Tab-separated table of N, CA and C in Angstrom:
chain	number	residue	atom	x	y	z
A	1	MET	N	0.804	-1.199	0.000
A	1	MET	CA	0.000	0.000	0.000
A	1	MET	C	0.850	1.268	0.000
A	2	ARG	N	1.994	1.220	0.637
A	2	ARG	CA	2.820	2.424	0.732
A	2	ARG	C	3.215	2.993	-0.622
A	3	PRO	N	3.576	2.199	-1.642
A	3	PRO	CA	3.965	2.770	-2.926
A	3	PRO	C	2.839	3.573	-3.582
A	4	LEU	N	1.617	3.365	-3.196
A	4	LEU	CA	0.500	4.096	-3.794
A	4	LEU	C	0.350	5.515	-3.230
A	5	ARG	N	0.864	5.776	-2.057
A	5	ARG	CA	0.715	7.108	-1.454
A	5	ARG	C	1.304	8.225	-2.322
A	6	PRO	N	2.545	8.116	-2.829
A	6	PRO	CA	3.067	9.188	-3.694
A	6	PRO	C	2.228	9.362	-4.957
A	7	LEU	N	1.763	8.251	-5.525
A	7	LEU	CA	0.937	8.332	-6.727
A	7	LEU	C	-0.381	9.024	-6.417
A	8	LEU	N	-0.993	8.679	-5.311
A	8	LEU	CA	-2.250	9.301	-4.904
A	8	LEU	C	-2.060	10.795	-4.657
A	9	ALA	N	-0.967	11.189	-4.028
A	9	ALA	CA	-0.689	12.612	-3.778
A	9	ALA	C	-0.554	13.362	-5.097
A	10	CYS	N	0.112	12.769	-6.066
A	10	CYS	CA	0.261	13.414	-7.380
A	10	CYS	C	-1.084	13.577	-8.061
A	11	LEU	N	-1.902	12.549	-8.028
A	11	LEU	CA	-3.216	12.603	-8.678
A	11	LEU	C	-4.119	13.651	-8.032
A	12	LEU	N	-4.058	13.768	-6.732
A	12	LEU	CA	-4.888	14.745	-6.037
A	12	LEU	C	-4.442	16.177	-6.316
A	13	SER	N	-3.177	16.384	-6.655
A	13	SER	CA	-2.680	17.742	-6.916
A	13	SER	C	-2.951	18.203	-8.341
A	14	LEU	N	-3.348	17.320	-9.245
A	14	LEU	CA	-3.590	17.697	-10.634
A	14	LEU	C	-4.622	18.810	-10.793
A	15	PRO	N	-5.763	18.782	-10.110
A	15	PRO	CA	-6.716	19.895	-10.283
A	15	PRO	C	-6.122	21.243	-9.884
A	16	LEU	N	-5.215	21.262	-8.906
A	16	LEU	CA	-4.587	22.518	-8.506
A	16	LEU	C	-3.707	23.062	-9.624
A	17	LEU	N	-2.989	22.192	-10.305
A	17	LEU	CA	-2.127	22.625	-11.397
A	17	LEU	C	-2.951	23.170	-12.561
A	18	GLN	N	-4.077	22.567	-12.851
A	18	GLN	CA	-4.904	23.011	-13.953
A	18	GLN	C	-5.620	24.318	-13.636
A	19	ALA	N	-5.813	24.636	-12.360
A	19	ALA	CA	-6.532	25.846	-11.976
A	19	ALA	C	-5.701	27.110	-12.183
A	20	ALA	N	-4.384	26.982	-12.216
A	20	ALA	CA	-3.529	28.158	-12.422
A	20	ALA	C	-3.685	28.647	-13.862
A	21	PRO	N	-3.858	29.973	-14.053
A	21	PRO	CA	-4.006	30.483	-15.421
A	21	PRO	C	-2.734	30.290	-16.232
A	22	ALA	N	-2.912	30.159	-17.531
A	22	ALA	CA	-1.764	30.063	-18.434
A	22	ALA	C	-1.000	31.380	-18.384
A	23	PRO	N	0.282	31.379	-18.710
A	23	PRO	CA	1.055	32.629	-18.701
A	23	PRO	C	0.378	33.722	-19.523
A	24	GLY	N	0.225	34.879	-18.918
A	24	GLY	CA	-0.395	36.009	-19.605
A	24	GLY	C	-1.904	36.033	-19.514
A	25	ASP	N	-2.546	34.963	-19.049
A	25	ASP	CA	-4.004	34.902	-18.945
A	25	ASP	C	-4.464	35.139	-17.515
A	26	GLY	N	-5.752	35.428	-17.367
A	26	GLY	CA	-6.363	35.494	-16.058
A	26	GLY	C	-6.375	36.864	-15.401
A	27	PHE	N	-5.912	37.914	-16.083
A	27	PHE	CA	-5.928	39.247	-15.482
A	27	PHE	C	-7.318	39.867	-15.659
A	28	PRO	N	-7.654	40.907	-14.873
A	28	PRO	CA	-8.972	41.541	-14.980
A	28	PRO	C	-9.221	42.085	-16.389
A	29	LYS	N	-10.392	41.835	-16.919
A	29	LYS	CA	-10.714	42.212	-18.303
A	29	LYS	C	-10.842	43.723	-18.507
A	30	ASP	N	-11.047	44.490	-17.435
A	30	ASP	CA	-11.153	45.948	-17.574
A	30	ASP	C	-9.822	46.657	-17.329
A	31	ALA	N	-8.764	45.903	-17.105
A	31	ALA	CA	-7.455	46.498	-16.815
A	31	ALA	C	-6.883	47.158	-18.069
A	32	ARG	N	-6.109	48.230	-17.856
A	32	ARG	CA	-5.436	48.897	-18.970
A	32	ARG	C	-4.265	49.710	-18.455
A	33	VAL	N	-3.343	50.038	-19.378
A	33	VAL	CA	-2.207	50.899	-19.064
A	33	VAL	C	-2.284	52.134	-19.951
A	34	TYR	N	-1.641	53.210	-19.507
A	34	TYR	CA	-1.641	54.452	-20.281
A	34	TYR	C	-0.473	55.310	-19.819
A	35	PHE	N	-0.061	56.216	-20.703
A	35	PHE	CA	0.981	57.170	-20.356
A	35	PHE	C	0.332	58.371	-19.674
A	36	ILE	N	0.970	58.903	-18.657
A	36	ILE	CA	0.487	60.096	-17.969
A	36	ILE	C	1.300	61.279	-18.491
A	37	GLY	N	0.608	62.267	-19.063
A	37	GLY	CA	1.269	63.489	-19.512
A	37	GLY	C	2.097	63.340	-20.775
A	38	LEU	N	1.901	62.284	-21.523
A	38	LEU	CA	2.640	62.065	-22.766
A	38	LEU	C	1.642	61.608	-23.816
A	39	LYS	N	1.676	62.252	-24.988
A	39	LYS	CA	0.702	61.890	-26.024
A	39	LYS	C	1.356	61.857	-27.393
A	40	ASP	N	0.652	61.251	-28.341
A	40	ASP	CA	1.136	61.178	-29.719
A	40	ASP	C	1.517	62.558	-30.233
A	41	GLY	N	2.664	62.629	-30.886
A	41	GLY	CA	3.102	63.871	-31.499
A	41	GLY	C	3.904	64.792	-30.604
A	42	ASP	N	4.051	64.456	-29.339
A	42	ASP	CA	4.832	65.317	-28.440
A	42	ASP	C	6.273	65.446	-28.939
A	43	VAL	N	6.816	66.654	-28.810
A	43	VAL	CA	8.214	66.927	-29.119
A	43	VAL	C	8.930	67.058	-27.778
A	44	LEU	N	9.969	66.254	-27.600
A	44	LEU	CA	10.619	66.132	-26.291
A	44	LEU	C	12.099	66.457	-26.363
A	45	PRO	N	12.658	66.909	-25.234
A	45	PRO	CA	14.113	67.086	-25.168
A	45	PRO	C	14.771	65.702	-25.120
A	46	PRO	N	16.085	65.623	-25.298
A	46	PRO	CA	16.760	64.316	-25.292
A	46	PRO	C	16.561	63.522	-23.998
A	47	THR	N	16.456	64.198	-22.871
A	47	THR	CA	16.192	63.537	-21.592
A	47	THR	C	14.846	64.025	-21.074
A	48	PHE	N	13.962	63.089	-20.765
A	48	PHE	CA	12.607	63.443	-20.331
A	48	PHE	C	12.079	62.387	-19.370
A	49	LYS	N	11.016	62.745	-18.663
A	49	LYS	CA	10.405	61.845	-17.688
A	49	LYS	C	9.209	61.146	-18.335
A	50	VAL	N	9.062	59.863	-18.051
A	50	VAL	CA	7.930	59.062	-18.503
A	50	VAL	C	7.199	58.576	-17.253
A	51	LYS	N	5.857	58.751	-17.241
A	51	LYS	CA	5.046	58.272	-16.120
A	51	LYS	C	4.078	57.214	-16.639
A	52	PHE	N	4.014	56.092	-15.912
A	52	PHE	CA	3.185	54.957	-16.301
A	52	PHE	C	1.883	54.960	-15.513
A	53	GLY	N	0.752	54.878	-16.217
A	53	GLY	CA	-0.549	54.776	-15.573
A	53	GLY	C	-1.078	53.359	-15.688
A	54	LEU	N	-1.884	52.963	-14.711
A	54	LEU	CA	-2.443	51.616	-14.671
A	54	LEU	C	-3.825	51.667	-14.050
A	55	LYS	N	-4.790	50.975	-14.658
A	55	LYS	CA	-6.152	50.900	-14.125
A	55	LYS	C	-6.540	49.438	-14.017
A	56	GLY	N	-7.123	49.052	-12.881
A	56	GLY	CA	-7.680	47.714	-12.719
A	56	GLY	C	-6.718	46.654	-12.217
A	57	MET	N	-5.473	47.020	-11.968
A	57	MET	CA	-4.480	46.076	-11.449
A	57	MET	C	-3.538	46.821	-10.517
A	58	GLY	N	-2.652	46.094	-9.885
A	58	GLY	CA	-1.667	46.698	-9.001
A	58	GLY	C	-0.259	46.488	-9.512
A	59	VAL	N	0.646	47.318	-9.027
A	59	VAL	CA	2.061	47.207	-9.388
A	59	VAL	C	2.768	46.439	-8.276
A	60	ARG	N	3.601	45.503	-8.675
A	60	ARG	CA	4.353	44.692	-7.723
A	60	ARG	C	5.737	44.429	-8.309
A	61	LYS	N	6.717	44.283	-7.446
A	61	LYS	CA	8.071	43.965	-7.893
A	61	LYS	C	8.070	42.623	-8.635
A	62	ALA	N	8.962	42.508	-9.612
A	62	ALA	CA	9.114	41.254	-10.348
A	62	ALA	C	9.529	40.139	-9.392
A	63	ASN	N	9.095	38.950	-9.675
A	63	ASN	CA	9.434	37.721	-8.954
A	63	ASN	C	8.847	37.614	-7.552
A	64	GLU	N	8.030	38.574	-7.116
A	64	GLU	CA	7.420	38.449	-5.786
A	64	GLU	C	6.372	37.345	-5.771
A	65	ASP	N	5.501	37.323	-6.776
A	65	ASP	CA	4.496	36.262	-6.904
A	65	ASP	C	4.216	36.105	-8.391
A	66	ILE	N	4.873	35.169	-9.021
A	66	ILE	CA	4.766	35.050	-10.472
A	66	ILE	C	3.406	34.519	-10.924
A	67	PHE	N	2.577	34.034	-9.997
A	67	PHE	CA	1.260	33.522	-10.363
A	67	PHE	C	0.134	34.519	-10.113
A	68	ASP	N	0.441	35.656	-9.530
A	68	ASP	CA	-0.574	36.678	-9.235
A	68	ASP	C	-0.949	37.394	-10.528
A	69	ARG	N	-2.183	37.220	-10.975
A	69	ARG	CA	-2.643	37.834	-12.230
A	69	ARG	C	-3.384	39.153	-11.995
A	70	ARG	N	-3.285	39.696	-10.785
A	70	ARG	CA	-3.886	41.004	-10.508
A	70	ARG	C	-2.802	42.072	-10.323
A	71	THR	N	-1.552	41.669	-10.488
A	71	THR	CA	-0.441	42.606	-10.361
A	71	THR	C	0.588	42.329	-11.456
A	72	GLY	N	1.568	43.207	-11.530
A	72	GLY	CA	2.654	43.047	-12.482
A	72	GLY	C	3.571	44.244	-12.398
A	73	HIS	N	4.370	44.432	-13.430
A	73	HIS	CA	5.278	45.576	-13.454
A	73	HIS	C	5.404	46.067	-14.896
A	74	HIS	N	5.886	47.299	-15.014
A	74	HIS	CA	5.966	47.971	-16.308
A	74	HIS	C	7.262	47.659	-17.048
A	75	HIS	N	7.169	47.752	-18.363
A	75	HIS	CA	8.315	47.673	-19.270
A	75	HIS	C	8.119	48.784	-20.289
A	76	LEU	N	9.192	49.378	-20.716
A	76	LEU	CA	9.129	50.395	-21.757
A	76	LEU	C	9.912	49.869	-22.957
A	77	LEU	N	9.226	49.754	-24.076
A	77	LEU	CA	9.827	49.249	-25.303
A	77	LEU	C	10.076	50.442	-26.218
A	78	VAL	N	11.304	50.615	-26.647
A	78	VAL	CA	11.677	51.749	-27.481
A	78	VAL	C	11.811	51.255	-28.924
A	79	ASP	N	10.932	51.776	-29.780
A	79	ASP	CA	10.927	51.420	-31.203
A	79	ASP	C	10.778	49.914	-31.407
A	80	GLN	N	9.967	49.292	-30.576
A	80	GLN	CA	9.674	47.858	-30.655
A	80	GLN	C	8.166	47.671	-30.665
A	81	GLY	N	7.699	46.570	-31.199
A	81	GLY	CA	6.271	46.277	-31.201
A	81	GLY	C	5.808	45.735	-29.865
A	82	ILE	N	4.497	45.578	-29.748
A	82	ILE	CA	3.898	44.998	-28.541
A	82	ILE	C	4.346	43.548	-28.422
A	83	VAL	N	4.615	43.125	-27.201
A	83	VAL	CA	5.008	41.735	-26.949
A	83	VAL	C	3.724	40.908	-26.837
A	84	PRO	N	3.590	39.850	-27.642
A	84	PRO	CA	2.379	39.033	-27.599
A	84	PRO	C	2.101	38.459	-26.210
A	85	LYS	N	0.822	38.275	-25.919
A	85	LYS	CA	0.410	37.703	-24.637
A	85	LYS	C	1.043	36.327	-24.465
A	86	GLY	N	1.653	36.118	-23.297
A	86	GLY	CA	2.279	34.842	-22.983
A	86	GLY	C	3.754	34.772	-23.301
A	87	ASP	N	4.290	35.752	-24.057
A	87	ASP	CA	5.722	35.765	-24.374
A	87	ASP	C	6.506	36.473	-23.272
A	88	ILE	N	7.721	36.036	-23.049
A	88	ILE	CA	8.608	36.673	-22.070
A	88	ILE	C	9.192	37.941	-22.692
A	89	ILE	N	9.226	39.011	-21.916
A	89	ILE	CA	9.842	40.253	-22.379
A	89	ILE	C	11.341	40.139	-22.123
A	90	VAL	N	12.109	40.226	-23.197
A	90	VAL	CA	13.555	40.066	-23.095
A	90	VAL	C	14.187	41.280	-22.413
A	91	PHE	N	15.410	41.112	-21.975
A	91	PHE	CA	16.189	42.210	-21.403
A	91	PHE	C	17.101	42.750	-22.492
A	92	SER	N	16.958	44.035	-22.827
A	92	SER	CA	17.842	44.677	-23.793
A	92	SER	C	17.750	46.186	-23.588
A	93	GLU	N	18.579	46.937	-24.308
A	93	GLU	CA	18.519	48.394	-24.161
A	93	GLU	C	17.243	48.959	-24.766
A	94	LYS	N	16.523	48.190	-25.583
A	94	LYS	CA	15.258	48.634	-26.168
A	94	LYS	C	14.052	48.015	-25.470
A	95	HIS	N	14.291	47.141	-24.505
A	95	HIS	CA	13.252	46.530	-23.671
A	95	HIS	C	13.632	46.838	-22.221
A	96	ILE	N	13.186	47.971	-21.725
A	96	ILE	CA	13.614	48.448	-20.409
A	96	ILE	C	12.649	47.935	-19.347
A	97	HIS	N	13.180	47.235	-18.365
A	97	HIS	CA	12.372	46.625	-17.302
A	97	HIS	C	12.339	47.533	-16.077
A	98	TYR	N	11.164	47.622	-15.485
A	98	TYR	CA	10.987	48.371	-14.241
A	98	TYR	C	10.496	47.391	-13.172
A	99	GLY	N	11.301	46.370	-12.944
A	99	GLY	CA	10.949	45.268	-12.068
A	99	GLY	C	10.980	45.570	-10.590
A	100	LYS	N	11.361	46.785	-10.218
A	100	LYS	CA	11.310	47.167	-8.802
A	100	LYS	C	9.969	47.819	-8.471
A	101	GLY	N	9.072	47.826	-9.459
A	101	GLY	CA	7.751	48.411	-9.241
A	101	GLY	C	7.682	49.895	-9.551
A	102	GLN	N	8.641	50.407	-10.307
A	102	GLN	CA	8.655	51.832	-10.630
A	102	GLN	C	7.431	52.204	-11.480
A	103	THR	N	6.928	53.412	-11.240
A	103	THR	CA	5.800	53.929	-12.024
A	103	THR	C	6.199	55.170	-12.826
A	104	GLU	N	7.467	55.524	-12.782
A	104	GLU	CA	7.983	56.603	-13.621
A	104	GLU	C	9.483	56.403	-13.793
A	105	ALA	N	10.006	57.038	-14.846
A	105	ALA	CA	11.423	56.888	-15.139
A	105	ALA	C	11.904	58.079	-15.947
A	106	THR	N	13.203	58.320	-15.916
A	106	THR	CA	13.826	59.328	-16.766
A	106	THR	C	14.508	58.582	-17.901
A	107	LEU	N	14.239	59.031	-19.105
A	107	LEU	CA	14.720	58.355	-20.304
A	107	LEU	C	15.525	59.329	-21.152
A	108	THR	N	16.598	58.876	-21.736
A	108	THR	CA	17.388	59.673	-22.676
A	108	THR	C	17.416	58.926	-24.001
A	109	LEU	N	16.985	59.621	-25.068
A	109	LEU	CA	16.937	59.014	-26.399
A	109	LEU	C	17.665	59.889	-27.410
A	110	PRO	N	18.155	59.288	-28.483
A	110	PRO	CA	18.779	60.081	-29.542
A	110	PRO	C	17.724	60.892	-30.292
A	111	PRO	N	18.127	61.978	-30.951
A	111	PRO	CA	17.168	62.796	-31.700
A	111	PRO	C	16.476	61.984	-32.793
A	112	GLY	N	15.237	62.391	-33.062
A	112	GLY	CA	14.474	61.769	-34.132
A	112	GLY	C	13.154	61.207	-33.642
A	113	PRO	N	12.400	60.599	-34.555
A	113	PRO	CA	11.114	60.011	-34.186
A	113	PRO	C	11.304	58.684	-33.455
A	114	HIS	N	10.448	58.448	-32.484
A	114	HIS	CA	10.484	57.195	-31.719
A	114	HIS	C	9.065	56.766	-31.380
A	115	VAL	N	8.882	55.462	-31.239
A	115	VAL	CA	7.637	54.905	-30.723
A	115	VAL	C	7.955	54.316	-29.357
A	116	LEU	N	7.247	54.805	-28.338
A	116	LEU	CA	7.401	54.285	-26.978
A	116	LEU	C	6.202	53.403	-26.680
A	117	THR	N	6.443	52.178	-26.283
A	117	THR	CA	5.360	51.256	-25.940
A	117	THR	C	5.527	50.823	-24.498
A	118	MET	N	4.496	51.077	-23.713
A	118	MET	CA	4.461	50.597	-22.342
A	118	MET	C	3.820	49.213	-22.383
A	119	GLN	N	4.478	48.225	-21.816
A	119	GLN	CA	3.963	46.852	-21.801
A	119	GLN	C	3.966	46.355	-20.368
A	120	PHE	N	2.818	45.925	-19.896
A	120	PHE	CA	2.694	45.406	-18.539
A	120	PHE	C	2.876	43.891	-18.590
A	121	ALA	N	3.534	43.342	-17.569
A	121	ALA	CA	3.802	41.899	-17.533
A	121	ALA	C	3.707	41.400	-16.098
A	122	ASP	N	3.591	40.080	-15.965
A	122	ASP	CA	3.479	39.492	-14.633
A	122	ASP	C	4.844	39.421	-13.947
A	123	GLY	N	4.877	38.814	-12.785
A	123	GLY	CA	6.107	38.760	-12.002
A	123	GLY	C	7.243	37.994	-12.638
A	124	ALA	N	6.940	37.190	-13.669
A	124	ALA	CA	7.963	36.432	-14.375
A	124	ALA	C	8.304	37.080	-15.714
A	125	HIS	N	7.912	38.346	-15.909
A	125	HIS	CA	8.169	39.107	-17.139
A	125	HIS	C	7.408	38.539	-18.330
A	126	ILE	N	6.293	37.863	-18.068
A	126	ILE	CA	5.479	37.321	-19.154
A	126	ILE	C	4.411	38.355	-19.496
A	127	SER	N	4.383	38.748	-20.758
A	127	SER	CA	3.506	39.812	-21.237
A	127	SER	C	2.029	39.479	-21.063
A	128	TYR	N	1.275	40.504	-20.665
A	128	TYR	CA	-0.180	40.389	-20.645
A	128	TYR	C	-0.767	40.715	-22.021
A	129	GLY	N	0.069	41.061	-22.977
A	129	GLY	CA	-0.378	41.251	-24.356
A	129	GLY	C	-0.902	42.633	-24.673
A	130	PRO	N	-1.578	42.762	-25.834
A	130	PRO	CA	-2.006	44.076	-26.334
A	130	PRO	C	-2.967	44.831	-25.414
A	131	GLN	N	-3.807	44.117	-24.661
A	131	GLN	CA	-4.745	44.818	-23.775
A	131	GLN	C	-4.010	45.642	-22.731
A	132	LEU	N	-2.851	45.176	-22.301
A	132	LEU	CA	-2.082	45.894	-21.284
A	132	LEU	C	-0.813	46.484	-21.894
A	133	ALA	N	-1.008	47.124	-23.056
A	133	ALA	CA	0.069	47.841	-23.739
A	133	ALA	C	-0.509	49.154	-24.253
A	134	ALA	N	0.338	50.166	-24.345
A	134	ALA	CA	-0.053	51.467	-24.907
A	134	ALA	C	1.168	52.052	-25.595
A	135	SER	N	0.946	52.677	-26.754
A	135	SER	CA	2.057	53.258	-27.512
A	135	SER	C	1.804	54.720	-27.828
A	136	VAL	N	2.880	55.489	-27.878
A	136	VAL	CA	2.835	56.879	-28.329
A	136	VAL	C	4.003	57.109	-29.276
A	137	ARG	N	3.760	57.959	-30.272
A	137	ARG	CA	4.818	58.378	-31.197
A	137	ARG	C	5.276	59.753	-30.762
A	138	VAL	N	6.587	59.891	-30.568
A	138	VAL	CA	7.152	61.163	-30.126
A	138	VAL	C	8.332	61.518	-31.022
A	139	VAL	N	8.743	62.772	-30.955
A	139	VAL	CA	9.943	63.228	-31.656
A	139	VAL	C	10.875	63.814	-30.605
A	140	VAL	N	12.105	63.322	-30.597
A	140	VAL	CA	13.109	63.836	-29.669
A	140	VAL	C	13.940	64.863	-30.412
A	141	GLU	N	14.018	66.060	-29.842
A	141	GLU	CA	14.801	67.155	-30.438
A	141	GLU	C	16.289	66.923	-30.210
A	142	ALA	N	17.083	67.515	-31.081
A	142	ALA	CA	18.533	67.507	-30.872
A	142	ALA	C	18.844	68.385	-29.666
A	143	ALA	N	19.882	68.034	-28.953
A	143	ALA	CA	20.291	68.847	-27.801
A	143	ALA	C	20.684	70.232	-28.281
A	144	ALA	N	20.357	71.241	-27.493
A	144	ALA	CA	20.722	72.619	-27.834
A	144	ALA	C	22.242	72.748	-27.810
A	145	PRO	N	22.808	73.501	-28.748
A	145	PRO	CA	24.270	73.669	-28.741
A	145	PRO	C	24.716	74.385	-27.464
A	146	ALA	N	25.903	74.045	-27.017
A	146	ALA	CA	26.448	74.677	-25.815
A	146	ALA	C	26.666	76.161	-26.064
A	147	ALA	N	26.372	76.938	-25.069
A	147	ALA	CA	26.535	78.397	-25.178
A	147	ALA	C	28.018	78.740	-25.263
A	148	GLN	N	28.346	79.680	-26.121
A	148	GLN	CA	29.725	80.140	-26.266
A	148	GLN	C	29.980	81.240	-25.227
A	149	PRO	N	31.147	81.253	-24.608
A	149	PRO	CA	31.450	82.334	-23.667
A	149	PRO	C	31.436	83.669	-24.412
A	150	ALA	N	31.062	84.743	-23.714
A	150	ALA	CA	30.991	86.078	-24.311
A	150	ALA	C	32.346	86.468	-24.889
A	151	GLY	N	32.327	87.060	-26.067
A	151	GLY	CA	33.541	87.537	-26.708
A	151	GLY	C	34.268	86.476	-27.525
A	152	LYS	N	33.769	85.235	-27.538
A	152	LYS	CA	34.374	84.166	-28.328
A	152	LYS	C	33.470	83.853	-29.508
A	153	PRO	N	34.009	83.757	-30.732
A	153	PRO	CA	33.178	83.429	-31.892
A	153	PRO	C	32.790	81.985	-31.930
């Protein structure tokens, strides 16, 4: 009879495993993200502040509870598309992670047009997909030339 106990324990735990939502699934259907104070067409200096807005969910540090589908953390994608639901958001200079639960950041970009995409993900950096993404098109101005001292051409 003893050899059956481990098998029985495994069988009884199966419904618990199936109850966990698939990666990227199970978040509130009314949840959304948005930029605060930043809109399409804005012209920005090379260094500027970005503020992340969130409705219907909470912000939590990465890896605190990777199964919690009511929280997550922000990512800022620079000139990248939305990360599909269920995909892991990679770490790169164009995929900026705010895994400490930050809701704002200072960003420095080269001059020219850019698309900024805010992507919300769970504690394991798994994307919640297009519903929890927002994009804006901005133009970054060239830095102003340094002032010349008086009397120097």
